[in-house]
Amino acid sequence: GDSVTQMEGPVTLSEEAFLTINCTYTATGYPSLFWYVQYPGEGLQLLLKATKADDKGSNKGFEATYRKETTSFHLEKGSVQVSDSAVYFCALRGSGGYNKLIFGAGTRLAVHP
Amino acid sequence: GAVVSQHPSWVICKSGTSVKIECRSLDFQATTMFWYRQFPKQSLMLMATSNEGSKATYEQGVEKDKFLINHASLTLSTLTVTSAHPEDSSFYICSAIIGLAEFQETQYFGPGTRLLVL
């Protein structure tokens, strides 16, 4: 079945460092791909998405490119801030239902000043 | 923006008791809501899809008699964990969609409810 694998955390970075969180997926057909972020004490929020191959989703300085050839959707940011500290979830909307999301395990990011 | 709340945020109960968790869409009407559970360091797993005015659709392996879902209005869905046992201890999260589910990709998530069964 469809699945998402993302790198284990926690990821600890200094402010202004470059961030990469890897995400790969297994799916039949042509899934849509998402990154969600969960700040402490809050619900998951959609960070960005891409709906077809080679699309690039971007928001708040974060980017991810839908790579069908490598089945990947890695999250990147050029210069992280302390306020980016959160848990990041990669997800896909699979073929099992019109809105069924399949999530990775989440990666905790801690950014220090 | 669209806000989803959950109540309570955490609950501790004795084994054998039932616990009800509420999920509310505060500023929009949600025809469809979803219930997930998350074990420590694991993915969110979809438990069921809750449609207003009809029976919930449960994922394979989820006991519908154990996890009762009621979506009685366009702003409220409830999950009742019946006869809870320690293995039901988990983080339960709901989400909601604005409008028609087949046209909407964005789910709005609640902050989650942590359940501990002693």
PDB file of C-alpha atoms in Angstrom:
ATOM      1  CA  GLY A   1       0.000   0.000   0.000  1.00  0.00           C
ATOM      2  CA  ASP A   2       0.849   3.662  -0.084  1.00  0.00           C
ATOM      3  CA  SER A   3       3.384   4.859   2.451  1.00  0.00           C
ATOM      4  CA  VAL A   4       5.593   7.780   3.423  1.00  0.00           C
ATOM      5  CA  THR A   5       9.046   7.605   4.954  1.00  0.00           C
ATOM      6  CA  GLN A   6      10.760  10.632   6.415  1.00  0.00           C
ATOM      7  CA  MET A   7      14.016  11.091   8.233  1.00  0.00           C
ATOM      8  CA  GLU A   8      14.045  10.541  11.949  1.00  0.00           C
ATOM      9  CA  GLY A   9      14.612  13.430  14.235  1.00  0.00           C
ATOM     10  CA  PRO A  10      15.264  15.344  16.149  1.00  0.00           C
ATOM     11  CA  VAL A  11      17.100  17.681  13.835  1.00  0.00           C
ATOM     12  CA  THR A  12      18.991  20.332  15.761  1.00  0.00           C
ATOM     13  CA  LEU A  13      20.296  23.394  13.952  1.00  0.00           C
ATOM     14  CA  SER A  14      21.667  26.802  14.734  1.00  0.00           C
ATOM     15  CA  GLU A  15      19.763  29.844  13.562  1.00  0.00           C
ATOM     16  CA  GLU A  16      20.401  30.712   9.878  1.00  0.00           C
ATOM     17  CA  ALA A  17      21.548  27.176   9.044  1.00  0.00           C
ATOM     18  CA  PHE A  18      20.303  25.324   5.959  1.00  0.00           C
ATOM     19  CA  LEU A  19      17.565  22.780   6.530  1.00  0.00           C
ATOM     20  CA  THR A  20      16.763  19.597   4.655  1.00  0.00           C
ATOM     21  CA  ILE A  21      14.229  17.061   5.847  1.00  0.00           C
ATOM     22  CA  ASN A  22      14.063  14.044   3.574  1.00  0.00           C
ATOM     23  CA  CYS A  23      10.794  12.465   2.544  1.00  0.00           C
ATOM     24  CA  THR A  24      10.228   9.579   0.153  1.00  0.00           C
ATOM     25  CA  TYR A  25       7.008   7.895  -0.750  1.00  0.00           C
ATOM     26  CA  THR A  26       5.521   4.762  -2.242  1.00  0.00           C
ATOM     27  CA  ALA A  27       2.248   5.114  -4.056  1.00  0.00           C
ATOM     28  CA  THR A  28       0.296   3.871  -7.014  1.00  0.00           C
ATOM     29  CA  GLY A  29      -0.918   6.378  -9.506  1.00  0.00           C
ATOM     30  CA  TYR A  30      -0.195  10.078  -9.115  1.00  0.00           C
ATOM     31  CA  PRO A  31      -0.516  11.220  -5.524  1.00  0.00           C
ATOM     32  CA  SER A  32      -0.543  14.775  -4.253  1.00  0.00           C
ATOM     33  CA  LEU A  33       2.204  15.518  -1.742  1.00  0.00           C
ATOM     34  CA  PHE A  34       2.097  17.726   1.331  1.00  0.00           C
ATOM     35  CA  TRP A  35       4.177  19.067   4.166  1.00  0.00           C
ATOM     36  CA  TYR A  36       2.377  19.846   7.400  1.00  0.00           C
ATOM     37  CA  VAL A  37       3.878  21.613  10.417  1.00  0.00           C
ATOM     38  CA  GLN A  38       2.819  21.297  14.028  1.00  0.00           C
ATOM     39  CA  TYR A  39       3.928  23.997  16.441  1.00  0.00           C
ATOM     40  CA  PRO A  40       3.864  23.202  20.157  1.00  0.00           C
ATOM     41  CA  GLY A  41       0.334  23.008  21.490  1.00  0.00           C
ATOM     42  CA  GLU A  42      -1.268  23.583  18.095  1.00  0.00           C
ATOM     43  CA  GLY A  43      -2.872  21.507  15.383  1.00  0.00           C
ATOM     44  CA  LEU A  44      -1.171  20.490  12.163  1.00  0.00           C
ATOM     45  CA  GLN A  45      -1.087  23.259   9.581  1.00  0.00           C
ATOM     46  CA  LEU A  46      -0.570  22.862   5.870  1.00  0.00           C
ATOM     47  CA  LEU A  47       2.840  24.284   5.014  1.00  0.00           C
ATOM     48  CA  LEU A  48       3.003  23.559   1.286  1.00  0.00           C
ATOM     49  CA  LYS A  49       1.860  21.110  -1.323  1.00  0.00           C
ATOM     50  CA  ALA A  50       2.515  19.873  -4.842  1.00  0.00           C
ATOM     51  CA  THR A  51       0.025  18.058  -6.979  1.00  0.00           C
ATOM     52  CA  LYS A  52       2.067  16.781  -9.917  1.00  0.00           C
ATOM     53  CA  ALA A  53       5.589  15.818 -10.891  1.00  0.00           C
ATOM     54  CA  ASP A  54       8.153  18.633 -10.989  1.00  0.00           C
ATOM     55  CA  ASP A  55       5.824  21.019  -9.150  1.00  0.00           C
ATOM     56  CA  LYS A  56       7.513  23.056  -6.448  1.00  0.00           C
ATOM     57  CA  GLY A  57       5.540  23.969  -3.355  1.00  0.00           C
ATOM     58  CA  SER A  58       6.730  26.940  -1.347  1.00  0.00           C
ATOM     59  CA  ASN A  59       5.655  28.915   1.692  1.00  0.00           C
ATOM     60  CA  LYS A  60       7.353  30.963   4.434  1.00  0.00           C
ATOM     61  CA  GLY A  61      10.781  30.332   2.887  1.00  0.00           C
ATOM     62  CA  PHE A  62      10.272  26.558   2.781  1.00  0.00           C
ATOM     63  CA  GLU A  63      10.350  24.680  -0.519  1.00  0.00           C
ATOM     64  CA  ALA A  64       9.817  21.132  -1.711  1.00  0.00           C
ATOM     65  CA  THR A  65       9.876  19.715  -5.240  1.00  0.00           C
ATOM     66  CA  TYR A  66       7.809  16.733  -6.315  1.00  0.00           C
ATOM     67  CA  ARG A  67      10.347  14.325  -7.826  1.00  0.00           C
ATOM     68  CA  LYS A  68       8.600  11.380  -9.415  1.00  0.00           C
ATOM     69  CA  GLU A  69      11.809   9.756 -10.651  1.00  0.00           C
ATOM     70  CA  THR A  70      13.167   9.499  -7.106  1.00  0.00           C
ATOM     71  CA  THR A  71       9.729   9.383  -5.411  1.00  0.00           C
ATOM     72  CA  SER A  72      10.829  12.167  -3.104  1.00  0.00           C
ATOM     73  CA  PHE A  73       9.500  15.433  -1.696  1.00  0.00           C
ATOM     74  CA  HIS A  74      12.331  16.794   0.441  1.00  0.00           C
ATOM     75  CA  LEU A  75      11.677  19.913   2.507  1.00  0.00           C
ATOM     76  CA  GLU A  76      14.299  22.675   2.399  1.00  0.00           C
ATOM     77  CA  LYS A  77      14.838  26.108   3.852  1.00  0.00           C
ATOM     78  CA  GLY A  78      17.870  28.259   3.275  1.00  0.00           C
ATOM     79  CA  SER A  79      18.030  29.954   6.663  1.00  0.00           C
ATOM     80  CA  VAL A  80      16.050  28.635   9.612  1.00  0.00           C
ATOM     81  CA  GLN A  81      14.835  30.714  12.520  1.00  0.00           C
ATOM     82  CA  VAL A  82      14.104  29.804  16.122  1.00  0.00           C
ATOM     83  CA  SER A  83      10.422  30.218  15.312  1.00  0.00           C
ATOM     84  CA  ASP A  84      10.669  27.331  12.830  1.00  0.00           C
ATOM     85  CA  SER A  85      11.099  24.886  15.720  1.00  0.00           C
ATOM     86  CA  ALA A  86       8.224  22.419  15.305  1.00  0.00           C
ATOM     87  CA  VAL A  87       7.372  18.935  14.104  1.00  0.00           C
ATOM     88  CA  TYR A  88       7.173  18.524  10.320  1.00  0.00           C
ATOM     89  CA  PHE A  89       5.051  15.843   8.672  1.00  0.00           C
ATOM     90  CA  CYS A  90       5.297  14.706   5.083  1.00  0.00           C
ATOM     91  CA  ALA A  91       2.060  13.301   3.688  1.00  0.00           C
ATOM     92  CA  LEU A  92       0.471  12.096   0.507  1.00  0.00           C
ATOM     93  CA  ARG A  93      -3.081  11.917  -0.659  1.00  0.00           C
ATOM     94  CA  GLY A  94      -3.235   8.396  -1.901  1.00  0.00           C
ATOM     95  CA  SER A  95      -5.455   6.397  -4.130  1.00  0.00           C
ATOM     96  CA  GLY A  96      -7.464   4.888  -1.264  1.00  0.00           C
ATOM     97  CA  GLY A  97      -9.965   7.708  -1.006  1.00  0.00           C
ATOM     98  CA  TYR A  98     -10.598  11.201  -2.224  1.00  0.00           C
ATOM     99  CA  ASN A  99      -9.168  12.819   0.836  1.00  0.00           C
ATOM    100  CA  LYS A 100      -7.323  10.108   2.718  1.00  0.00           C
ATOM    101  CA  LEU A 101      -3.966  11.411   3.894  1.00  0.00           C
ATOM    102  CA  ILE A 102      -1.076   9.079   4.628  1.00  0.00           C
ATOM    103  CA  PHE A 103       1.531  10.588   6.922  1.00  0.00           C
ATOM    104  CA  GLY A 104       5.154  10.035   7.682  1.00  0.00           C
ATOM    105  CA  ALA A 105       6.236   9.708  11.313  1.00  0.00           C
ATOM    106  CA  GLY A 106       7.147  13.357  11.656  1.00  0.00           C
ATOM    107  CA  THR A 107      10.514  15.029  12.170  1.00  0.00           C
ATOM    108  CA  ARG A 108      11.109  17.317  15.114  1.00  0.00           C
ATOM    109  CA  LEU A 109      13.193  20.393  14.329  1.00  0.00           C
ATOM    110  CA  ALA A 110      14.869  22.374  17.093  1.00  0.00           C
ATOM    111  CA  VAL A 111      16.563  25.635  16.136  1.00  0.00           C
ATOM    112  CA  HIS A 112      18.856  27.302  18.642  1.00  0.00           C
ATOM    113  CA  PRO A 113      19.922  30.965  18.652  1.00  0.00           C
TER     114      PRO A 113
ATOM    115  CA  GLY B   1      -8.358  31.089   8.920  1.00  0.00           C
ATOM    116  CA  ALA B   2     -10.248  27.875   9.561  1.00  0.00           C
ATOM    117  CA  VAL B   3      -9.939  26.773  13.184  1.00  0.00           C
ATOM    118  CA  VAL B   4     -10.653  23.369  14.629  1.00  0.00           C
ATOM    119  CA  SER B   5     -10.759  22.795  18.378  1.00  0.00           C
ATOM    120  CA  GLN B   6     -10.732  19.641  20.439  1.00  0.00           C
ATOM    121  CA  HIS B   7     -11.901  19.037  23.961  1.00  0.00           C
ATOM    122  CA  PRO B   8     -10.479  17.929  26.246  1.00  0.00           C
ATOM    123  CA  SER B   9      -6.830  18.486  25.430  1.00  0.00           C
ATOM    124  CA  TRP B  10      -5.871  15.629  27.720  1.00  0.00           C
ATOM    125  CA  VAL B  11      -7.735  13.072  29.776  1.00  0.00           C
ATOM    126  CA  ILE B  12      -6.813  10.362  32.241  1.00  0.00           C
ATOM    127  CA  CYS B  13      -9.322   7.620  32.946  1.00  0.00           C
ATOM    128  CA  LYS B  14      -9.580   4.244  34.591  1.00  0.00           C
ATOM    129  CA  SER B  15      -9.627   1.046  32.577  1.00  0.00           C
ATOM    130  CA  GLY B  16     -13.157   0.035  31.636  1.00  0.00           C
ATOM    131  CA  THR B  17     -14.601   3.523  31.496  1.00  0.00           C
ATOM    132  CA  SER B  18     -15.691   5.414  28.372  1.00  0.00           C
ATOM    133  CA  VAL B  19     -14.230   8.693  27.205  1.00  0.00           C
ATOM    134  CA  LYS B  20     -15.752  11.206  24.802  1.00  0.00           C
ATOM    135  CA  ILE B  21     -13.624  13.557  22.728  1.00  0.00           C
ATOM    136  CA  GLU B  22     -15.170  16.505  20.910  1.00  0.00           C
ATOM    137  CA  CYS B  23     -14.008  18.050  17.663  1.00  0.00           C
ATOM    138  CA  ARG B  24     -15.471  21.405  16.638  1.00  0.00           C
ATOM    139  CA  SER B  25     -15.039  23.567  13.579  1.00  0.00           C
ATOM    140  CA  LEU B  26     -15.219  27.077  15.041  1.00  0.00           C
ATOM    141  CA  ASP B  27     -15.665  29.319  12.037  1.00  0.00           C
ATOM    142  CA  PHE B  28     -16.823  27.075   9.225  1.00  0.00           C
ATOM    143  CA  GLN B  29     -19.152  24.215   8.492  1.00  0.00           C
ATOM    144  CA  ALA B  30     -17.540  20.843   8.059  1.00  0.00           C
ATOM    145  CA  THR B  31     -19.470  18.217   6.155  1.00  0.00           C
ATOM    146  CA  THR B  32     -16.587  15.828   6.622  1.00  0.00           C
ATOM    147  CA  MET B  33     -14.294  15.317   9.585  1.00  0.00           C
ATOM    148  CA  PHE B  34     -11.531  12.798  10.075  1.00  0.00           C
ATOM    149  CA  TRP B  35     -10.244  11.071  13.195  1.00  0.00           C
ATOM    150  CA  TYR B  36      -6.619  10.013  13.542  1.00  0.00           C
ATOM    151  CA  ARG B  37      -4.568   8.470  16.275  1.00  0.00           C
ATOM    152  CA  GLN B  38      -0.861   8.806  16.782  1.00  0.00           C
ATOM    153  CA  PHE B  39       1.420   6.627  18.868  1.00  0.00           C
ATOM    154  CA  PRO B  40       4.705   8.074  20.121  1.00  0.00           C
ATOM    155  CA  LYS B  41       7.220   8.567  17.332  1.00  0.00           C
ATOM    156  CA  GLN B  42       4.828   7.093  14.788  1.00  0.00           C
ATOM    157  CA  SER B  43       2.696   8.401  11.960  1.00  0.00           C
ATOM    158  CA  LEU B  44      -0.812   9.711  12.254  1.00  0.00           C
ATOM    159  CA  MET B  45      -3.080   6.834  11.315  1.00  0.00           C
ATOM    160  CA  LEU B  46      -6.529   7.514   9.928  1.00  0.00           C
ATOM    161  CA  MET B  47      -9.177   5.796  12.026  1.00  0.00           C
ATOM    162  CA  ALA B  48     -12.383   6.912  10.385  1.00  0.00           C
ATOM    163  CA  THR B  49     -14.087   9.445   8.184  1.00  0.00           C
ATOM    164  CA  SER B  50     -17.044  11.166   9.778  1.00  0.00           C
ATOM    165  CA  ASN B  51     -19.820  12.561   7.570  1.00  0.00           C
ATOM    166  CA  GLU B  52     -22.504  14.808   8.984  1.00  0.00           C
ATOM    167  CA  GLY B  53     -25.819  13.028   9.255  1.00  0.00           C
ATOM    168  CA  SER B  54     -24.570   9.596   8.245  1.00  0.00           C
ATOM    169  CA  LYS B  55     -22.584   6.708   9.630  1.00  0.00           C
ATOM    170  CA  ALA B  56     -18.844   7.008   9.862  1.00  0.00           C
ATOM    171  CA  THR B  57     -16.582   5.045   7.550  1.00  0.00           C
ATOM    172  CA  TYR B  58     -13.940   3.145   9.491  1.00  0.00           C
ATOM    173  CA  GLU B  59     -10.520   2.118   8.263  1.00  0.00           C
ATOM    174  CA  GLN B  60      -9.602  -1.517   8.152  1.00  0.00           C
ATOM    175  CA  GLY B  61      -8.666  -2.841  11.553  1.00  0.00           C
ATOM    176  CA  VAL B  62     -10.474  -0.144  13.543  1.00  0.00           C
ATOM    177  CA  GLU B  63     -13.219  -1.491  15.760  1.00  0.00           C
ATOM    178  CA  LYS B  64     -16.378   0.510  15.155  1.00  0.00           C
ATOM    179  CA  ASP B  65     -17.966  -0.704  18.381  1.00  0.00           C
ATOM    180  CA  LYS B  66     -14.903   0.390  20.293  1.00  0.00           C
ATOM    181  CA  PHE B  67     -14.553   3.817  18.748  1.00  0.00           C
ATOM    182  CA  LEU B  68     -17.987   5.357  18.356  1.00  0.00           C
ATOM    183  CA  ILE B  69     -18.179   8.375  16.097  1.00  0.00           C
ATOM    184  CA  ASN B  70     -21.113  10.784  15.939  1.00  0.00           C
ATOM    185  CA  HIS B  71     -21.228  13.712  13.543  1.00  0.00           C
ATOM    186  CA  ALA B  72     -24.583  15.209  14.505  1.00  0.00           C
ATOM    187  CA  SER B  73     -24.033  18.741  13.244  1.00  0.00           C
ATOM    188  CA  LEU B  74     -21.912  20.592  10.701  1.00  0.00           C
ATOM    189  CA  THR B  75     -19.619  21.886  13.427  1.00  0.00           C
ATOM    190  CA  LEU B  76     -19.282  18.965  15.822  1.00  0.00           C
ATOM    191  CA  SER B  77     -18.028  15.409  15.661  1.00  0.00           C
ATOM    192  CA  THR B  78     -17.439  13.248  18.703  1.00  0.00           C
ATOM    193  CA  LEU B  79     -15.282  10.192  19.243  1.00  0.00           C
ATOM    194  CA  THR B  80     -16.169   7.955  22.171  1.00  0.00           C
ATOM    195  CA  VAL B  81     -13.642   5.370  23.267  1.00  0.00           C
ATOM    196  CA  THR B  82     -15.785   2.729  24.958  1.00  0.00           C
ATOM    197  CA  SER B  83     -14.515   0.463  27.714  1.00  0.00           C
ATOM    198  CA  ALA B  84     -11.079   1.993  27.417  1.00  0.00           C
ATOM    199  CA  HIS B  85      -8.002  -0.080  28.140  1.00  0.00           C
ATOM    200  CA  PRO B  86      -4.347   0.908  28.538  1.00  0.00           C
ATOM    201  CA  GLU B  87      -3.622  -0.020  24.906  1.00  0.00           C
ATOM    202  CA  ASP B  88      -6.060   2.699  23.847  1.00  0.00           C
ATOM    203  CA  SER B  89      -3.747   5.312  25.352  1.00  0.00           C
ATOM    204  CA  SER B  90      -2.735   7.514  22.467  1.00  0.00           C
ATOM    205  CA  PHE B  91      -2.934  10.947  20.903  1.00  0.00           C
ATOM    206  CA  TYR B  92      -6.216  11.446  19.042  1.00  0.00           C
ATOM    207  CA  ILE B  93      -6.429  14.141  16.383  1.00  0.00           C
ATOM    208  CA  CYS B  94      -9.352  15.315  14.304  1.00  0.00           C
ATOM    209  CA  SER B  95      -9.430  17.300  11.100  1.00  0.00           C
ATOM    210  CA  ALA B  96     -12.130  18.924   9.012  1.00  0.00           C
ATOM    211  CA  ILE B  97     -12.728  19.951   5.428  1.00  0.00           C
ATOM    212  CA  ILE B  98     -14.555  23.007   4.169  1.00  0.00           C
ATOM    213  CA  GLY B  99     -17.178  22.248   1.576  1.00  0.00           C
ATOM    214  CA  LEU B 100     -17.294  19.220  -0.645  1.00  0.00           C
ATOM    215  CA  ALA B 101     -14.638  16.698   0.226  1.00  0.00           C
ATOM    216  CA  GLU B 102     -13.987  15.548  -3.309  1.00  0.00           C
ATOM    217  CA  PHE B 103     -12.905  19.047  -4.316  1.00  0.00           C
ATOM    218  CA  GLN B 104     -10.910  19.957  -1.242  1.00  0.00           C
ATOM    219  CA  GLU B 105      -7.364  18.835  -0.546  1.00  0.00           C
ATOM    220  CA  THR B 106      -6.741  20.888   2.568  1.00  0.00           C
ATOM    221  CA  GLN B 107      -7.625  19.429   5.929  1.00  0.00           C
ATOM    222  CA  TYR B 108      -7.711  21.681   9.010  1.00  0.00           C
ATOM    223  CA  PHE B 109      -6.466  19.927  12.106  1.00  0.00           C
ATOM    224  CA  GLY B 110      -7.347  20.209  15.755  1.00  0.00           C
ATOM    225  CA  PRO B 111      -4.601  20.369  18.408  1.00  0.00           C
ATOM    226  CA  GLY B 112      -5.191  16.789  19.519  1.00  0.00           C
ATOM    227  CA  THR B 113      -6.351  15.022  22.685  1.00  0.00           C
ATOM    228  CA  ARG B 114      -3.971  12.941  24.741  1.00  0.00           C
ATOM    229  CA  LEU B 115      -5.683   9.964  26.368  1.00  0.00           C
ATOM    230  CA  LEU B 116      -4.075   7.971  29.163  1.00  0.00           C
ATOM    231  CA  VAL B 117      -5.890   4.900  30.408  1.00  0.00           C
ATOM    232  CA  LEU B 118      -4.705   3.559  33.751  1.00  0.00           C
TER     233      LEU B 118
END
